[in-house]
Amino acid sequence: WQMLPVGPTGYGNSPYSAQSAFAGNPNLVSRERLVADGLLTGADRARPPGEQLQAAFAGAAGAVLDEGFATEARAWVDDFALYRAIKAAHGHVQWTRWPPPLRDRHPDALARFRDAHAGELDFERFVQARFFTDWRALRAYAHARGVALIGDLPIVLAHDSADVWLNRGQFHLDEAGEPTLVAGVPPDYFSATGQRWGNPLYRWAEMRATGFAWWIARFRAALALFDAVRLDHFIGYTRSWAIPAGEPTAVKGKWRPGPGARFFKAVGDALGELPLIAEDLGLVTPAVESLRTRFGFPGIKLLQFAFGTDPQGPSFLPHNYPREAVAYTGTHDNDTTVGWFSDLGTAGRGAQGARERRAALRYLGAPDDEARDEARDEGREIHWRMIRAIMASVANVAIIPAQDLLGLGSEARMNHPGTPTGNWEFRLAPGALTPAIAERLRDLGETYERRRPEA
């Protein structure tokens, strides 16, 4: 089961722009377990989510943090709680707008704030302790049923995050803490002006001087939660698209070198085997392929990209997949498969959509709707034809977005890259993944030997 990043989201609710590289999202704390533990009442469940957690904290008055969590989180939880409490006390503005003594982490100012806001700090620690208690239970439940968890490690951090506030010298920031260089990608399939993410770029030389200590801690934390981790924007470990902070788009960015092989060697020396998946989509250079191959990370194959004019298109066709690959119908940055197939000519795709549709129908063995009326039925089944194609491939892993299992259209799309609003809002309704869908997926798994038939 692969999921998006599970950190506390910031502006725009993007999980790729979290307020911490280590903390968990308070929205994922189980309210049912709080009720079962006697910390919430049925009446409390009618409150807004934040108030529910406050009520649970009040119900846990005097309780100490789980000793295991306190030990595991010692390196980050106090600073994260302090960041969250200061942010709340100043109207949730970003940290560069706090009073300079707090913005610049003057010890006396921080000590005074801790003394004056001890309750708020304890609340933030409580929420994180509950998140990680719930997560351990979730992972044990999954493992007991033979389900592994795949996480996601964003390559960049939100500027307004505890980590950037704590480690200003390791990011391209000015004296007031504002970014001077921000991350993104050049113009591509998704956007004619590229994507200006706005996250501050790392000072890789400074990080290398510490032996990549912060990164090693980050990987250690991620691998404590997940059985494997997807490396978002793997290309960025070889080079990054650096955009001057004053530029409104990504057009005037320039490439800057990334940390390369010495980075993964340092992480591997510290942590041992690295069960990582390289999200190697985009402008893949020989350096990217060499780095991925050297460390044995499987790359990603995306079926929706196989039928257009992309020079890499043939490599996304299932009959060309290598064994060491993770195959997808689409990802959170793509339209759903039904939405993609149905888009015959919007401003974003033009006539290319119709060409891709014909190519997909031909490859998948479905009749072109210009040839047979029944093809309209085939179109409604395009998601299952695409699912079958990646399941039938030799790629070691095949992953299907929930929206594609359900055959949902563009209304269920998770993210439109390069757009600031209206994203990350899709939610899976309880009971949506029915036994009938499970049976159909099970049948494909057995047919293509991705699971053993039941006795």
Tab-separated table of C-alpha atoms in Angstrom:
chain	number	residue	atom	x	y	z
A	1	TRP	CA	0.000	0.000	0.000
A	2	GLN	CA	1.694	3.178	-1.221
A	3	MET	CA	0.622	6.510	0.189
A	4	LEU	CA	1.418	10.186	-0.109
A	5	PRO	CA	3.668	11.828	2.515
A	6	VAL	CA	2.080	11.737	5.979
A	7	GLY	CA	3.623	14.879	7.497
A	8	PRO	CA	1.660	17.896	8.793
A	9	THR	CA	0.581	19.780	5.685
A	10	GLY	CA	1.030	23.521	5.352
A	11	TYR	CA	-0.439	26.018	2.908
A	12	GLY	CA	-2.563	24.508	0.168
A	13	ASN	CA	-2.768	21.200	2.061
A	14	SER	CA	0.043	19.757	-0.039
A	15	PRO	CA	1.711	16.731	1.558
A	16	TYR	CA	4.816	17.712	-0.412
A	17	SER	CA	5.002	20.984	1.496
A	18	ALA	CA	4.869	19.788	5.089
A	19	GLN	CA	5.720	21.709	8.240
A	20	SER	CA	8.155	19.005	9.326
A	21	ALA	CA	10.223	16.236	7.769
A	22	PHE	CA	9.721	14.122	10.904
A	23	ALA	CA	6.321	14.846	12.465
A	24	GLY	CA	3.004	13.204	11.602
A	25	ASN	CA	-0.176	14.837	10.338
A	26	PRO	CA	-2.596	15.549	13.226
A	27	ASN	CA	-5.525	14.843	10.889
A	28	LEU	CA	-4.418	11.202	10.764
A	29	VAL	CA	-4.666	10.694	14.527
A	30	SER	CA	-7.376	8.078	15.080
A	31	ARG	CA	-10.383	9.589	16.809
A	32	GLU	CA	-11.847	6.109	17.265
A	33	ARG	CA	-8.822	5.069	19.320
A	34	LEU	CA	-9.110	8.247	21.392
A	35	VAL	CA	-12.683	7.272	22.224
A	36	ALA	CA	-11.640	3.699	22.993
A	37	ASP	CA	-8.926	5.000	25.315
A	38	GLY	CA	-11.429	7.177	27.167
A	39	LEU	CA	-9.947	10.470	25.976
A	40	LEU	CA	-12.908	11.513	23.813
A	41	THR	CA	-16.660	11.208	24.234
A	42	GLY	CA	-19.264	10.715	21.573
A	43	ALA	CA	-20.258	14.357	21.971
A	44	ASP	CA	-16.643	15.428	21.402
A	45	ARG	CA	-16.722	13.757	17.976
A	46	ALA	CA	-19.119	16.456	16.771
A	47	ARG	CA	-16.480	19.126	17.316
A	48	PRO	CA	-14.087	20.369	14.605
A	49	PRO	CA	-10.980	18.157	14.244
A	50	GLY	CA	-8.642	20.521	16.086
A	51	GLU	CA	-11.035	20.866	18.998
A	52	GLN	CA	-11.326	17.086	19.204
A	53	LEU	CA	-7.591	16.830	19.801
A	54	GLN	CA	-7.719	19.600	22.383
A	55	ALA	CA	-10.485	17.744	24.214
A	56	ALA	CA	-8.487	14.516	24.109
A	57	PHE	CA	-5.442	16.326	25.485
A	58	ALA	CA	-7.550	17.696	28.326
A	59	GLY	CA	-8.788	14.172	28.990
A	60	ALA	CA	-5.194	12.973	29.220
A	61	ALA	CA	-4.218	15.599	31.829
A	62	GLY	CA	-1.162	14.518	33.734
A	63	ALA	CA	-0.357	11.598	31.447
A	64	VAL	CA	3.269	11.224	30.445
A	65	LEU	CA	4.421	10.527	26.929
A	66	ASP	CA	5.051	6.949	25.951
A	67	GLU	CA	8.653	6.254	26.902
A	68	GLY	CA	9.434	4.653	23.556
A	69	PHE	CA	8.115	7.643	21.640
A	70	ALA	CA	9.937	10.113	23.882
A	71	THR	CA	13.188	8.312	23.115
A	72	GLU	CA	12.587	7.939	19.374
A	73	ALA	CA	11.454	11.541	18.899
A	74	ARG	CA	13.923	13.245	21.238
A	75	ALA	CA	15.922	14.731	18.356
A	76	TRP	CA	12.995	16.627	16.811
A	77	VAL	CA	9.748	16.696	18.779
A	78	ASP	CA	10.596	19.521	21.211
A	79	ASP	CA	11.704	21.857	18.437
A	80	PHE	CA	8.687	20.952	16.329
A	81	ALA	CA	6.347	21.603	19.268
A	82	LEU	CA	8.043	24.943	19.830
A	83	TYR	CA	7.676	25.872	16.159
A	84	ARG	CA	3.970	24.980	16.166
A	85	ALA	CA	3.281	26.839	19.403
A	86	ILE	CA	5.068	30.016	18.285
A	87	LYS	CA	3.262	29.865	14.963
A	88	ALA	CA	-0.122	29.538	16.698
A	89	ALA	CA	0.689	32.388	19.081
A	90	HIS	CA	1.386	34.700	16.118
A	91	GLY	CA	-1.672	34.049	14.008
A	92	HIS	CA	-0.085	31.174	12.047
A	93	VAL	CA	2.058	33.501	9.930
A	94	GLN	CA	5.264	32.034	8.514
A	95	TRP	CA	8.302	32.058	10.779
A	96	THR	CA	10.088	34.868	8.921
A	97	ARG	CA	7.317	37.212	10.157
A	98	TRP	CA	7.734	36.351	13.820
A	99	PRO	CA	9.436	38.853	16.155
A	100	PRO	CA	13.157	38.756	15.233
A	101	PRO	CA	14.298	37.198	18.556
A	102	LEU	CA	12.010	34.189	17.911
A	103	ARG	CA	12.605	34.171	14.185
A	104	ASP	CA	16.354	34.080	14.751
A	105	ARG	CA	16.147	31.611	17.652
A	106	HIS	CA	17.698	33.772	20.367
A	107	PRO	CA	18.079	31.407	23.363
A	108	ASP	CA	16.634	33.835	25.926
A	109	ALA	CA	13.563	34.548	23.802
A	110	LEU	CA	12.944	30.850	23.216
A	111	ALA	CA	13.337	30.076	26.919
A	112	ARG	CA	10.807	32.767	27.870
A	113	PHE	CA	8.347	31.460	25.301
A	114	ARG	CA	8.709	27.882	26.577
A	115	ASP	CA	7.990	28.994	30.119
A	116	ALA	CA	4.956	31.031	29.109
A	117	HIS	CA	3.467	28.400	26.785
A	118	ALA	CA	4.259	25.079	28.468
A	119	GLY	CA	0.712	23.816	27.969
A	120	GLU	CA	0.755	24.445	24.220
A	121	LEU	CA	4.076	22.624	23.899
A	122	ASP	CA	2.715	19.650	25.830
A	123	PHE	CA	-0.327	19.570	23.528
A	124	GLU	CA	1.845	19.361	20.411
A	125	ARG	CA	3.906	16.557	21.957
A	126	PHE	CA	0.715	14.731	22.896
A	127	VAL	CA	-0.611	14.896	19.327
A	128	GLN	CA	2.631	13.521	17.920
A	129	ALA	CA	2.730	10.739	20.501
A	130	ARG	CA	-0.799	9.720	19.505
A	131	PHE	CA	0.081	9.788	15.804
A	132	PHE	CA	3.023	7.447	16.250
A	133	THR	CA	1.083	5.139	18.582
A	134	ASP	CA	-1.632	4.863	15.944
A	135	TRP	CA	0.928	4.344	13.215
A	136	ARG	CA	2.560	1.428	15.000
A	137	ALA	CA	-0.873	-0.177	15.342
A	138	LEU	CA	-1.641	0.410	11.648
A	139	ARG	CA	1.643	-1.076	10.525
A	140	ALA	CA	1.231	-4.130	12.758
A	141	TYR	CA	-2.302	-4.621	11.402
A	142	ALA	CA	-1.043	-4.406	7.814
A	143	HIS	CA	1.903	-6.741	8.393
A	144	ALA	CA	-0.346	-9.327	10.018
A	145	ARG	CA	-2.237	-9.451	6.715
A	146	GLY	CA	0.802	-9.565	4.470
A	147	VAL	CA	0.572	-5.910	3.451
A	148	ALA	CA	3.723	-3.786	3.223
A	149	LEU	CA	3.628	0.001	3.447
A	150	ILE	CA	5.385	2.251	0.932
A	151	GLY	CA	5.996	5.850	1.961
A	152	ASP	CA	7.050	8.956	0.096
A	153	LEU	CA	9.985	11.236	0.860
A	154	PRO	CA	9.625	14.686	-0.751
A	155	ILE	CA	12.951	16.000	-1.984
A	156	VAL	CA	12.223	19.567	-0.860
A	157	LEU	CA	10.769	21.090	2.294
A	158	ALA	CA	8.278	23.868	2.799
A	159	HIS	CA	10.001	27.156	3.554
A	160	ASP	CA	7.566	27.592	6.437
A	161	SER	CA	8.653	24.460	8.283
A	162	ALA	CA	10.338	23.632	11.547
A	163	ASP	CA	13.318	22.135	9.726
A	164	VAL	CA	14.119	25.246	7.693
A	165	TRP	CA	13.664	27.448	10.769
A	166	LEU	CA	16.074	25.194	12.681
A	167	ASN	CA	18.662	24.713	9.926
A	168	ARG	CA	18.824	28.037	8.112
A	169	GLY	CA	22.479	27.656	7.172
A	170	GLN	CA	21.705	24.580	5.064
A	171	PHE	CA	19.264	26.369	2.757
A	172	HIS	CA	19.592	29.227	0.273
A	173	LEU	CA	18.135	31.977	2.473
A	174	ASP	CA	18.951	35.638	3.063
A	175	GLU	CA	19.653	37.220	6.451
A	176	ALA	CA	15.946	37.580	7.196
A	177	GLY	CA	15.362	33.912	6.399
A	178	GLU	CA	13.651	34.479	3.043
A	179	PRO	CA	14.600	32.183	0.129
A	180	THR	CA	17.052	33.399	-2.486
A	181	LEU	CA	16.776	30.307	-4.706
A	182	VAL	CA	13.666	28.134	-4.911
A	183	ALA	CA	12.999	24.727	-6.393
A	184	GLY	CA	10.891	23.691	-9.353
A	185	VAL	CA	11.114	22.094	-12.772
A	186	PRO	CA	11.550	23.642	-16.222
A	187	PRO	CA	8.709	23.853	-18.762
A	188	ASP	CA	7.384	20.366	-19.516
A	189	TYR	CA	4.321	18.259	-20.325
A	190	PHE	CA	2.413	19.693	-17.378
A	191	SER	CA	3.160	23.409	-17.803
A	192	ALA	CA	4.537	25.681	-20.527
A	193	THR	CA	6.104	27.905	-17.853
A	194	GLY	CA	7.412	25.049	-15.727
A	195	GLN	CA	6.618	24.556	-12.084
A	196	ARG	CA	7.772	27.051	-9.477
A	197	TRP	CA	7.384	25.094	-6.249
A	198	GLY	CA	8.734	27.895	-4.048
A	199	ASN	CA	10.595	25.588	-1.656
A	200	PRO	CA	14.096	26.826	-0.742
A	201	LEU	CA	16.981	24.915	-2.271
A	202	TYR	CA	19.534	23.100	-0.163
A	203	ARG	CA	23.106	24.212	0.288
A	204	TRP	CA	24.509	20.801	-0.540
A	205	ALA	CA	28.109	21.736	0.288
A	206	GLU	CA	27.114	22.672	3.850
A	207	MET	CA	25.124	19.454	4.204
A	208	ARG	CA	28.040	17.422	2.914
A	209	ALA	CA	30.281	19.025	5.534
A	210	THR	CA	28.045	17.514	8.244
A	211	GLY	CA	28.181	14.078	6.653
A	212	PHE	CA	24.567	14.622	5.534
A	213	ALA	CA	23.545	14.157	9.170
A	214	TRP	CA	20.101	15.745	8.804
A	215	TRP	CA	19.317	13.608	5.774
A	216	ILE	CA	20.432	10.422	7.490
A	217	ALA	CA	18.116	11.218	10.381
A	218	ARG	CA	15.329	11.881	7.891
A	219	PHE	CA	15.821	8.555	6.101
A	220	ARG	CA	16.042	6.724	9.412
A	221	ALA	CA	12.709	8.233	10.472
A	222	ALA	CA	11.028	7.371	7.163
A	223	LEU	CA	12.233	3.774	7.225
A	224	ALA	CA	10.958	3.420	10.791
A	225	LEU	CA	7.460	4.108	9.432
A	226	PHE	CA	7.553	2.292	6.100
A	227	ASP	CA	8.846	-0.908	4.539
A	228	ALA	CA	10.006	0.963	1.440
A	229	VAL	CA	10.107	4.621	0.445
A	230	ARG	CA	9.521	6.381	-2.866
A	231	LEU	CA	12.109	9.099	-3.513
A	232	ASP	CA	10.197	12.040	-4.905
A	233	HIS	CA	11.902	13.834	-7.831
A	234	PHE	CA	14.929	11.541	-7.908
A	235	ILE	CA	16.383	13.732	-10.650
A	236	GLY	CA	17.040	16.364	-7.969
A	237	TYR	CA	19.763	14.221	-6.430
A	238	THR	CA	21.805	14.742	-9.587
A	239	ARG	CA	20.778	18.314	-10.406
A	240	SER	CA	18.102	20.822	-9.384
A	241	TRP	CA	16.264	23.504	-11.311
A	242	ALA	CA	17.165	26.638	-9.315
A	243	ILE	CA	14.835	29.598	-9.762
A	244	PRO	CA	15.688	33.076	-8.433
A	245	ALA	CA	13.151	33.716	-5.683
A	246	GLY	CA	11.915	36.925	-7.341
A	247	GLU	CA	10.891	35.172	-10.570
A	248	PRO	CA	7.140	34.518	-10.911
A	249	THR	CA	7.585	31.368	-13.038
A	250	ALA	CA	10.165	28.634	-13.512
A	251	VAL	CA	11.205	29.762	-16.993
A	252	LYS	CA	14.392	31.591	-15.928
A	253	GLY	CA	15.784	28.874	-13.710
A	254	LYS	CA	19.168	27.214	-14.141
A	255	TRP	CA	20.482	23.765	-13.361
A	256	ARG	CA	22.602	23.345	-10.236
A	257	PRO	CA	24.393	20.113	-9.315
A	258	GLY	CA	22.929	17.806	-6.680
A	259	PRO	CA	24.770	15.667	-4.122
A	260	GLY	CA	25.074	12.581	-6.328
A	261	ALA	CA	26.566	9.240	-5.372
A	262	ARG	CA	28.400	10.413	-2.245
A	263	PHE	CA	24.998	11.280	-0.752
A	264	PHE	CA	23.545	7.782	-1.097
A	265	LYS	CA	26.828	6.214	-0.057
A	266	ALA	CA	26.738	8.226	3.176
A	267	VAL	CA	23.115	7.257	3.832
A	268	GLY	CA	23.780	3.611	3.016
A	269	ASP	CA	26.899	3.484	5.192
A	270	ALA	CA	24.822	4.807	8.096
A	271	LEU	CA	21.637	2.790	7.607
A	272	GLY	CA	22.530	-0.295	5.585
A	273	GLU	CA	20.308	-1.574	2.780
A	274	LEU	CA	18.074	1.153	1.349
A	275	PRO	CA	14.637	-0.098	0.142
A	276	LEU	CA	14.014	2.926	-2.074
A	277	ILE	CA	12.034	3.553	-5.273
A	278	ALA	CA	13.415	6.258	-7.566
A	279	GLU	CA	10.731	8.531	-9.025
A	280	ASP	CA	12.798	9.107	-12.148
A	281	LEU	CA	10.201	10.867	-14.303
A	282	GLY	CA	11.002	14.023	-16.221
A	283	LEU	CA	14.273	15.052	-17.870
A	284	VAL	CA	16.125	11.811	-17.246
A	285	THR	CA	19.804	12.152	-18.118
A	286	PRO	CA	22.509	9.475	-18.237
A	287	ALA	CA	23.652	10.752	-14.836
A	288	VAL	CA	20.207	10.004	-13.384
A	289	GLU	CA	20.175	6.494	-14.846
A	290	SER	CA	23.729	5.854	-13.678
A	291	LEU	CA	22.971	6.949	-10.121
A	292	ARG	CA	19.823	4.843	-9.920
A	293	THR	CA	21.548	1.791	-11.386
A	294	ARG	CA	24.625	2.116	-9.171
A	295	PHE	CA	22.547	1.841	-6.010
A	296	GLY	CA	20.023	-0.642	-7.372
A	297	PHE	CA	16.941	1.528	-6.970
A	298	PRO	CA	14.019	0.474	-9.176
A	299	GLY	CA	12.657	3.230	-11.379
A	300	ILE	CA	9.074	4.140	-12.199
A	301	LYS	CA	7.145	3.220	-15.348
A	302	LEU	CA	4.002	5.231	-16.008
A	303	LEU	CA	1.573	3.788	-18.544
A	304	GLN	CA	-0.220	7.075	-19.260
A	305	PHE	CA	3.063	8.438	-20.637
A	306	ALA	CA	3.470	5.597	-23.138
A	307	PHE	CA	1.208	6.749	-25.946
A	308	GLY	CA	2.200	10.330	-26.714
A	309	THR	CA	5.171	12.029	-28.352
A	310	ASP	CA	7.508	11.861	-25.366
A	311	PRO	CA	10.877	10.496	-26.587
A	312	GLN	CA	10.830	8.197	-23.557
A	313	GLY	CA	7.362	6.941	-24.467
A	314	PRO	CA	8.447	3.488	-25.688
A	315	SER	CA	10.117	2.791	-22.340
A	316	PHE	CA	6.725	3.207	-20.661
A	317	LEU	CA	5.083	0.480	-22.754
A	318	PRO	CA	4.682	-2.653	-20.613
A	319	HIS	CA	6.420	-4.997	-23.060
A	320	ASN	CA	9.573	-2.876	-22.604
A	321	TYR	CA	9.613	-2.820	-18.794
A	322	PRO	CA	12.640	-4.221	-17.004
A	323	ARG	CA	12.139	-6.551	-14.067
A	324	GLU	CA	13.518	-3.937	-11.646
A	325	ALA	CA	10.712	-1.422	-12.037
A	326	VAL	CA	7.580	-0.181	-10.301
A	327	ALA	CA	4.728	0.185	-12.790
A	328	TYR	CA	1.749	2.533	-12.413
A	329	THR	CA	-1.266	3.402	-14.516
A	330	GLY	CA	-0.878	6.991	-13.252
A	331	THR	CA	0.226	8.905	-10.180
A	332	HIS	CA	-1.107	11.719	-7.990
A	333	ASP	CA	0.247	14.261	-10.491
A	334	ASN	CA	-1.691	12.775	-13.405
A	335	ASP	CA	-5.331	12.836	-14.269
A	336	THR	CA	-7.141	9.626	-13.425
A	337	THR	CA	-6.974	7.034	-16.183
A	338	VAL	CA	-10.642	7.587	-17.102
A	339	GLY	CA	-10.105	11.361	-17.054
A	340	TRP	CA	-6.951	11.075	-19.154
A	341	PHE	CA	-8.646	8.819	-21.693
A	342	SER	CA	-11.716	11.045	-21.943
A	343	ASP	CA	-9.741	14.269	-22.484
A	344	LEU	CA	-9.807	14.664	-26.254
A	345	GLY	CA	-8.942	18.306	-26.647
A	346	THR	CA	-8.708	20.587	-23.642
A	347	ALA	CA	-6.294	23.491	-23.638
A	348	GLY	CA	-3.854	21.335	-21.694
A	349	ARG	CA	-3.604	18.560	-24.265
A	350	GLY	CA	-5.007	19.679	-27.604
A	351	ALA	CA	-5.154	17.146	-30.430
A	352	GLN	CA	-2.540	15.033	-28.702
A	353	GLY	CA	-5.287	13.580	-26.514
A	354	ALA	CA	-7.080	12.015	-29.458
A	355	ARG	CA	-3.824	10.529	-30.793
A	356	GLU	CA	-2.979	9.076	-27.389
A	357	ARG	CA	-6.451	7.603	-27.106
A	358	ARG	CA	-6.164	5.812	-30.444
A	359	ALA	CA	-2.694	4.537	-29.612
A	360	ALA	CA	-3.853	3.266	-26.220
A	361	LEU	CA	-6.866	1.467	-27.678
A	362	ARG	CA	-4.687	-0.219	-30.256
A	363	TYR	CA	-2.044	-1.263	-27.751
A	364	LEU	CA	-4.572	-2.525	-25.229
A	365	GLY	CA	-6.495	-4.523	-27.815
A	366	ALA	CA	-9.682	-2.455	-27.627
A	367	PRO	CA	-11.540	-1.387	-30.784
A	368	ASP	CA	-11.339	2.238	-31.804
A	369	ASP	CA	-14.699	3.920	-31.171
A	370	GLU	CA	-14.653	5.140	-34.762
A	371	ALA	CA	-14.682	1.520	-35.851
A	372	ARG	CA	-17.299	-0.008	-33.556
A	373	ASP	CA	-20.111	1.371	-31.437
A	374	GLU	CA	-19.323	-1.147	-28.705
A	375	ALA	CA	-16.063	0.696	-28.096
A	376	ARG	CA	-17.955	3.111	-25.880
A	377	ASP	CA	-18.257	0.221	-23.466
A	378	GLU	CA	-14.541	-0.460	-23.860
A	379	GLY	CA	-13.884	3.173	-23.023
A	380	ARG	CA	-15.725	2.792	-19.756
A	381	GLU	CA	-13.441	-0.139	-19.001
A	382	ILE	CA	-10.237	1.651	-19.989
A	383	HIS	CA	-9.072	1.719	-16.368
A	384	TRP	CA	-9.242	-2.071	-16.100
A	385	ARG	CA	-7.505	-2.515	-19.432
A	386	MET	CA	-4.679	-0.273	-18.197
A	387	ILE	CA	-4.567	-2.088	-14.867
A	388	ARG	CA	-4.347	-5.417	-16.649
A	389	ALA	CA	-1.485	-4.139	-18.822
A	390	ILE	CA	0.767	-3.201	-15.915
A	391	MET	CA	-0.194	-6.320	-13.949
A	392	ALA	CA	0.787	-8.439	-16.960
A	393	SER	CA	4.185	-6.760	-17.277
A	394	VAL	CA	7.370	-8.229	-15.798
A	395	ALA	CA	7.845	-5.228	-13.483
A	396	ASN	CA	8.403	-6.559	-9.974
A	397	VAL	CA	5.790	-4.195	-8.539
A	398	ALA	CA	2.544	-2.866	-10.041
A	399	ILE	CA	0.592	-0.140	-8.199
A	400	ILE	CA	-2.860	1.139	-9.051
A	401	PRO	CA	-4.262	4.429	-7.688
A	402	ALA	CA	-7.534	4.002	-5.819
A	403	GLN	CA	-9.224	6.365	-8.294
A	404	ASP	CA	-8.356	3.971	-11.129
A	405	LEU	CA	-9.662	0.934	-9.249
A	406	LEU	CA	-12.919	2.848	-8.914
A	407	GLY	CA	-12.949	4.082	-12.531
A	408	LEU	CA	-13.340	7.707	-11.457
A	409	GLY	CA	-12.981	10.667	-13.809
A	410	SER	CA	-11.178	13.995	-13.615
A	411	GLU	CA	-13.336	15.108	-10.690
A	412	ALA	CA	-11.260	12.737	-8.526
A	413	ARG	CA	-7.866	13.982	-9.683
A	414	MET	CA	-5.541	14.535	-6.725
A	415	ASN	CA	-3.219	17.251	-8.063
A	416	HIS	CA	-2.769	19.595	-11.019
A	417	PRO	CA	0.987	20.405	-11.001
A	418	GLY	CA	1.730	24.093	-11.234
A	419	THR	CA	-1.633	25.215	-9.836
A	420	PRO	CA	-1.943	26.699	-6.326
A	421	THR	CA	-5.495	25.760	-5.360
A	422	GLY	CA	-8.054	22.982	-5.665
A	423	ASN	CA	-5.606	20.147	-5.076
A	424	TRP	CA	-5.175	17.342	-2.516
A	425	GLU	CA	-8.906	17.234	-1.795
A	426	PHE	CA	-9.911	13.778	-3.012
A	427	ARG	CA	-11.046	11.485	-0.200
A	428	LEU	CA	-11.904	7.797	-0.475
A	429	ALA	CA	-15.424	7.231	0.810
A	430	PRO	CA	-15.913	4.408	3.338
A	431	GLY	CA	-16.905	1.214	1.539
A	432	ALA	CA	-15.924	2.518	-1.897
A	433	LEU	CA	-13.458	-0.315	-2.461
A	434	THR	CA	-16.020	-3.085	-2.697
A	435	PRO	CA	-15.598	-6.868	-2.507
A	436	ALA	CA	-16.290	-6.989	-6.252
A	437	ILE	CA	-13.289	-4.743	-6.938
A	438	ALA	CA	-11.163	-6.825	-4.585
A	439	GLU	CA	-12.190	-9.999	-6.385
A	440	ARG	CA	-11.341	-8.554	-9.774
A	441	LEU	CA	-7.955	-7.372	-8.556
A	442	ARG	CA	-7.306	-10.734	-6.903
A	443	ASP	CA	-8.083	-12.508	-10.171
A	444	LEU	CA	-5.557	-10.368	-12.053
A	445	GLY	CA	-2.989	-10.971	-9.334
A	446	GLU	CA	-3.390	-14.726	-9.667
A	447	THR	CA	-3.521	-14.681	-13.466
A	448	TYR	CA	-0.211	-12.842	-13.726
A	449	GLU	CA	1.377	-14.603	-10.736
A	450	ARG	CA	1.500	-11.547	-8.504
A	451	ARG	CA	-0.136	-13.537	-5.724
A	452	ARG	CA	-0.469	-17.217	-4.957
A	453	PRO	CA	-3.897	-18.753	-5.603
A	454	GLU	CA	-5.767	-19.636	-2.449
A	455	ALA	CA	-5.981	-23.358	-1.688
